Coordinates of C-alpha atoms in Angstrom, one line a residue:
M1 CA 63.0 30.7 -40.9
L2 CA 66.5 31.8 -42.0
Y3 CA 69.1 29.5 -43.5
D4 CA 72.7 30.1 -44.3
R5 CA 74.5 29.1 -47.5
F6 CA 75.2 25.6 -46.0
G7 CA 71.6 24.9 -45.4
R8 CA 71.8 25.4 -41.6
P9 CA 68.7 27.0 -40.0
V10 CA 69.3 29.9 -37.6
T11 CA 67.0 29.4 -34.6
N12 CA 69.0 30.8 -31.7
L13 CA 70.5 34.1 -30.6
R14 CA 73.3 34.2 -28.1
I15 CA 73.4 37.8 -26.8
S16 CA 76.3 39.1 -24.8
L17 CA 75.0 41.8 -22.5
T18 CA 78.3 43.1 -21.2
Q19 CA 82.0 42.5 -21.2
D20 CA 82.2 43.3 -17.5
C21 CA 82.7 40.4 -15.0
N22 CA 83.3 40.1 -11.3
F23 CA 85.5 36.9 -11.9
R24 CA 88.9 36.6 -13.6
C25 CA 88.8 33.2 -15.3
F26 CA 92.2 33.0 -16.9
F27 CA 91.0 31.1 -20.0
C28 CA 87.9 33.2 -20.7
H29 CA 87.2 33.9 -24.4
R30 CA 84.6 36.6 -23.7
E31 CA 82.3 35.1 -26.4
G32 CA 84.9 35.9 -29.0
Q33 CA 84.7 39.7 -28.4
R34 CA 88.3 40.7 -28.0
F35 CA 87.9 44.4 -27.1
N36 CA 85.7 46.0 -24.6
S37 CA 84.2 49.1 -26.4
G38 CA 82.4 50.3 -23.3
E39 CA 79.2 50.5 -25.4
E40 CA 76.3 48.3 -24.3
M41 CA 72.9 47.9 -25.7
T42 CA 70.0 49.3 -23.7
P43 CA 67.1 47.0 -22.6
E44 CA 64.9 48.7 -25.2
E45 CA 67.4 48.0 -28.0
I46 CA 67.8 44.4 -26.9
E47 CA 64.0 44.0 -26.9
R48 CA 63.7 45.4 -30.4
L49 CA 66.4 43.1 -31.7
V50 CA 64.7 40.1 -30.2
R51 CA 61.3 41.1 -31.5
I52 CA 62.6 41.5 -35.0
A53 CA 64.5 38.2 -34.8
S54 CA 61.4 36.4 -33.5
R55 CA 59.5 37.2 -36.6
L56 CA 62.1 35.4 -38.6
G57 CA 61.8 32.1 -36.6
I58 CA 64.5 32.9 -34.0
R59 CA 62.6 32.0 -30.8
K60 CA 65.5 30.8 -28.6
V61 CA 67.7 33.3 -26.8
K62 CA 70.7 32.8 -24.4
L63 CA 72.0 35.8 -22.5
T64 CA 75.8 35.8 -21.8
G65 CA 78.6 38.2 -21.0
G66 CA 81.0 38.9 -19.4
E67 CA 78.7 38.2 -16.5
P68 CA 75.1 39.2 -17.3
T69 CA 74.1 39.5 -13.7
V70 CA 76.4 42.4 -13.1
R71 CA 74.0 44.5 -15.1
E72 CA 71.7 46.3 -12.8
D73 CA 68.9 46.1 -15.4
I74 CA 69.1 42.3 -15.9
L75 CA 65.6 41.7 -14.6
E76 CA 64.2 44.4 -16.9
I77 CA 66.0 42.8 -19.9
V78 CA 64.6 39.4 -19.1
R79 CA 61.1 40.8 -18.7
R80 CA 61.2 42.7 -22.0
I81 CA 62.4 39.9 -24.2
K82 CA 60.5 36.9 -22.7
P83 CA 57.2 37.6 -24.7
Y84 CA 59.1 37.0 -28.0
V85 CA 60.8 33.7 -27.2
I86 CA 59.9 30.2 -26.3
D87 CA 63.2 29.4 -24.6
L88 CA 65.1 32.1 -22.6
S89 CA 68.3 31.0 -20.9
M90 CA 71.4 32.5 -19.4
T91 CA 75.0 31.6 -18.7
T92 CA 76.4 32.9 -15.4
N93 CA 79.2 32.3 -13.0
G94 CA 76.6 31.9 -10.3
S95 CA 77.9 34.5 -8.0
K96 CA 74.5 36.3 -7.7
L97 CA 72.2 33.4 -8.2
K98 CA 71.3 33.0 -4.5
E99 CA 69.5 36.4 -4.6
L100 CA 68.6 36.5 -8.2
A101 CA 67.4 33.0 -9.1
K102 CA 63.8 33.5 -8.0
P103 CA 63.4 37.1 -9.4
L104 CA 64.9 35.9 -12.7
A105 CA 62.5 33.1 -12.9
K106 CA 59.6 35.4 -12.1
A107 CA 60.8 37.8 -14.8
G108 CA 60.7 35.0 -17.4
L109 CA 64.0 33.2 -17.4
D110 CA 63.5 29.5 -18.1
R111 CA 66.8 27.9 -17.4
V112 CA 70.4 28.7 -16.5
N113 CA 73.9 27.4 -17.2
V114 CA 76.3 27.9 -14.3
S115 CA 80.1 27.8 -14.8
L116 CA 81.5 25.3 -12.3
H117 CA 85.0 24.2 -13.2
S118 CA 85.9 22.6 -9.9
L119 CA 84.6 21.4 -6.5
K120 CA 87.9 22.1 -4.8
P121 CA 88.2 25.6 -3.3
E122 CA 91.9 25.9 -4.2
V123 CA 91.4 24.8 -7.8
Y124 CA 88.3 26.9 -8.2
K125 CA 90.2 30.0 -7.0
K126 CA 93.1 29.2 -9.4
I127 CA 90.8 29.0 -12.3
T128 CA 88.4 31.9 -11.5
G129 CA 90.6 34.2 -9.6
V130 CA 88.1 34.5 -6.8
D131 CA 87.4 32.6 -3.6
M132 CA 83.6 32.2 -4.0
L133 CA 83.0 28.5 -4.5
D134 CA 80.6 28.3 -1.5
V135 CA 78.7 31.3 -2.8
V136 CA 78.3 29.7 -6.2
L137 CA 77.2 26.4 -4.7
D138 CA 74.5 28.2 -2.6
G139 CA 73.4 29.9 -5.8
I140 CA 73.1 26.6 -7.7
E141 CA 71.0 25.2 -4.8
E142 CA 68.7 28.2 -5.1
A143 CA 68.5 28.0 -8.9
V144 CA 67.4 24.4 -8.8
K145 CA 64.3 25.5 -6.9
H146 CA 63.2 28.0 -9.5
L147 CA 64.7 27.3 -12.9
S148 CA 64.7 24.1 -15.0
P149 CA 67.0 22.7 -16.1
V150 CA 70.1 24.0 -14.3
K151 CA 73.2 23.1 -16.2
L152 CA 76.7 23.0 -14.9
N153 CA 79.4 24.1 -17.4
M154 CA 82.8 22.5 -16.6
T155 CA 85.6 23.4 -19.0
V156 CA 88.0 20.5 -18.5
M157 CA 91.6 21.5 -18.4
R158 CA 94.7 19.4 -18.2
G159 CA 96.6 19.7 -15.0
L160 CA 93.8 21.5 -13.2
N161 CA 90.5 19.7 -13.1
E162 CA 90.6 16.7 -15.4
G163 CA 90.7 14.5 -12.3
E164 CA 87.3 15.8 -11.1
I165 CA 85.2 14.7 -14.0
W166 CA 83.6 11.7 -12.2
D167 CA 83.2 13.7 -9.0
M168 CA 81.3 16.3 -11.0
V169 CA 79.1 13.6 -12.5
E170 CA 78.2 12.4 -9.0
F171 CA 77.6 16.1 -7.9
S172 CA 75.2 16.7 -10.8
A173 CA 73.1 13.7 -9.9
K174 CA 73.1 14.7 -6.2
T175 CA 72.0 18.3 -7.0
G176 CA 69.5 17.4 -9.8
T177 CA 71.5 19.4 -12.4
I178 CA 72.8 18.5 -15.9
L179 CA 76.6 18.4 -16.4
Q180 CA 78.1 19.8 -19.5
L181 CA 81.8 18.8 -20.0
I182 CA 83.4 21.3 -22.4
E183 CA 86.6 21.2 -24.3
L184 CA 88.9 24.3 -24.1
E185 CA 88.2 26.2 -27.3
A186 CA 90.7 28.2 -29.4
P187 CA 91.0 29.4 -33.0
R188 CA 93.4 27.6 -35.3
E189 CA 96.2 30.1 -34.8
M190 CA 96.3 29.4 -31.1
T191 CA 96.2 25.6 -31.1
G192 CA 100.0 25.5 -31.4
T193 CA 100.6 27.9 -28.5
T194 CA 102.2 26.9 -25.2
F195 CA 99.0 27.9 -23.4
F196 CA 96.7 25.7 -25.5
R197 CA 99.1 22.7 -25.4
K198 CA 99.4 23.0 -21.7
Y199 CA 95.7 23.1 -20.8
F200 CA 93.8 21.4 -23.7
Y201 CA 92.3 18.1 -22.6
P202 CA 90.6 16.1 -25.3
L203 CA 87.2 14.8 -24.3
K204 CA 86.9 12.0 -26.9
P205 CA 88.3 9.3 -24.6
V206 CA 86.0 10.6 -21.8
E207 CA 83.0 10.3 -24.1
K208 CA 83.9 6.7 -24.9
E209 CA 83.9 6.0 -21.1
L210 CA 80.5 7.7 -20.8
E211 CA 79.2 5.6 -23.6
K212 CA 80.3 2.4 -21.8
K213 CA 78.7 3.5 -18.5
A214 CA 75.4 5.0 -19.9
V215 CA 72.1 3.3 -19.4
E216 CA 70.7 5.6 -22.1
I217 CA 72.1 7.9 -24.8
R218 CA 70.2 10.6 -26.7
E219 CA 71.3 13.1 -29.3
R220 CA 70.6 16.8 -29.2
T221 CA 69.7 18.7 -32.4
M222 CA 72.1 21.5 -31.4
H223 CA 75.6 20.5 -32.7
R224 CA 74.4 16.8 -32.7
R225 CA 75.7 16.6 -29.1
R226 CA 75.1 13.5 -27.2
K227 CA 73.5 13.2 -23.8
Y228 CA 74.6 10.3 -21.6
F229 CA 72.6 9.1 -18.6
I230 CA 75.0 7.7 -16.1
P231 CA 74.1 5.7 -12.9
T232 CA 75.5 7.0 -9.7
D233 CA 75.0 6.6 -6.0
Y234 CA 72.6 9.5 -6.1
G235 CA 70.6 8.3 -9.1
I236 CA 71.0 9.0 -12.8
A237 CA 73.3 11.8 -13.9
E238 CA 72.6 13.5 -17.2
V239 CA 75.9 14.4 -18.9
E240 CA 76.5 16.3 -22.1
V241 CA 79.8 16.6 -23.9
V242 CA 80.7 19.8 -25.8
R243 CA 83.6 18.7 -28.0
S244 CA 84.0 21.5 -30.5
M245 CA 87.7 21.4 -31.5
H246 CA 88.3 20.0 -35.0
N247 CA 84.8 18.7 -34.9
T248 CA 83.1 19.0 -38.3
V249 CA 79.9 17.5 -37.1
F250 CA 79.7 20.1 -34.3
C251 CA 80.0 23.0 -36.8
A252 CA 77.8 21.4 -39.4
N253 CA 74.9 21.4 -37.0
C254 CA 75.3 24.9 -35.5
T255 CA 72.0 26.9 -35.4
R256 CA 73.3 29.9 -33.5
L257 CA 73.9 33.5 -34.4
R258 CA 75.9 35.6 -31.8
V259 CA 75.4 39.2 -30.8
T260 CA 78.2 41.1 -29.2
S261 CA 77.6 43.5 -26.2
N262 CA 78.4 46.5 -28.4
G263 CA 75.7 45.7 -31.0
M264 CA 77.3 43.5 -33.7
F265 CA 76.1 40.3 -35.2
K266 CA 78.9 37.7 -35.0
T267 CA 78.7 34.5 -36.9
C268 CA 81.2 32.3 -35.0
L269 CA 83.0 32.3 -31.6
L270 CA 86.3 31.6 -33.3
R271 CA 86.2 34.1 -36.1
Q272 CA 87.3 37.7 -36.0
N273 CA 86.3 38.9 -39.5
D274 CA 82.6 38.3 -39.2
L275 CA 81.0 41.3 -37.6
V276 CA 78.0 43.1 -38.8
D277 CA 77.2 46.4 -37.0
F278 CA 73.4 46.8 -36.4
L279 CA 73.5 49.1 -33.4
T280 CA 74.7 52.1 -35.4
A281 CA 71.7 51.7 -37.7
L282 CA 69.4 51.2 -34.8
R283 CA 70.5 54.4 -33.2
N284 CA 70.3 56.3 -36.4
G285 CA 66.6 55.6 -36.8
A286 CA 66.7 52.5 -39.0
G287 CA 63.4 50.8 -39.5
D288 CA 62.8 47.1 -38.8
A289 CA 63.3 46.2 -42.5
E290 CA 66.8 47.6 -42.4
I291 CA 67.7 45.6 -39.3
V292 CA 66.3 42.5 -41.0
E293 CA 68.6 43.0 -44.0
L294 CA 71.6 43.3 -41.6
L295 CA 70.5 40.2 -39.8
K296 CA 70.2 38.3 -43.2
K297 CA 73.6 39.6 -44.2
A298 CA 75.1 38.1 -41.1
V299 CA 73.3 34.8 -41.6
L300 CA 74.7 34.6 -45.2
M301 CA 78.2 35.1 -43.9
R302 CA 78.0 32.1 -41.6
E303 CA 80.1 29.1 -42.5
P304 CA 81.4 26.1 -40.5
Y305 CA 84.7 26.8 -38.8
W306 CA 85.8 23.2 -38.9
R307 CA 85.1 21.7 -42.3

């Protein structure tokens, strides 16, 4: 297993498959990849990377984007990498889940995170730029049949959807999904911008309310995030809070290494000086040992963003 200089094990790869997306969410951070190079890893290259990483104890992979399901070879990618991992998941806007949930599960996908920032069509369109709430809700319904768990990612934003938190808790219980409430994330230099001040909604007070209502509280290894089990009219809702801003505990317990869609290791969502190019070496005929050294280099560059 690989450890960084701060004693944090690296057990997860978060792989961006593409910068392309069929939605236009106005706050999207594109996994910290600011520029679309147009270069994407092939299924064979992704498989080789995951195979090498798995030998070093990295056995959990999350596929992201952009929107990963816009890649026509998404099923091939899932099939290729599943043999090397114990937990294969995906983040998606849910627009193609109705037709892809079952094939993805058959290909080897274990679970899925679906972005769902509002249950109100007009708010949903304002956030995502598309009028597809019904399509996404149908996709969630289909995903629940074939993938487990299905998590709903709700980025809570002031003046847009902060009033829907408890409706979303009820909805998650009703649909048998897990709700993740997520703070809007931004690097230090952006926290003073008009945009961030306008939309950032702190979740610490919400977490205190969840703690009061919960019949059970558990703590995840990843980021030491808490899971709250909340009674509702539809049964118990499982709610997680992703409170990353100015959160030293969150960063101190990060076990993730990111991979950009154009073949770079990236140590942190919020950093821009932390890229290690491995795709060039891969395409120039590098052996596995050379890729391992590049991976180790990236791991040693990791450091908590909030300290």
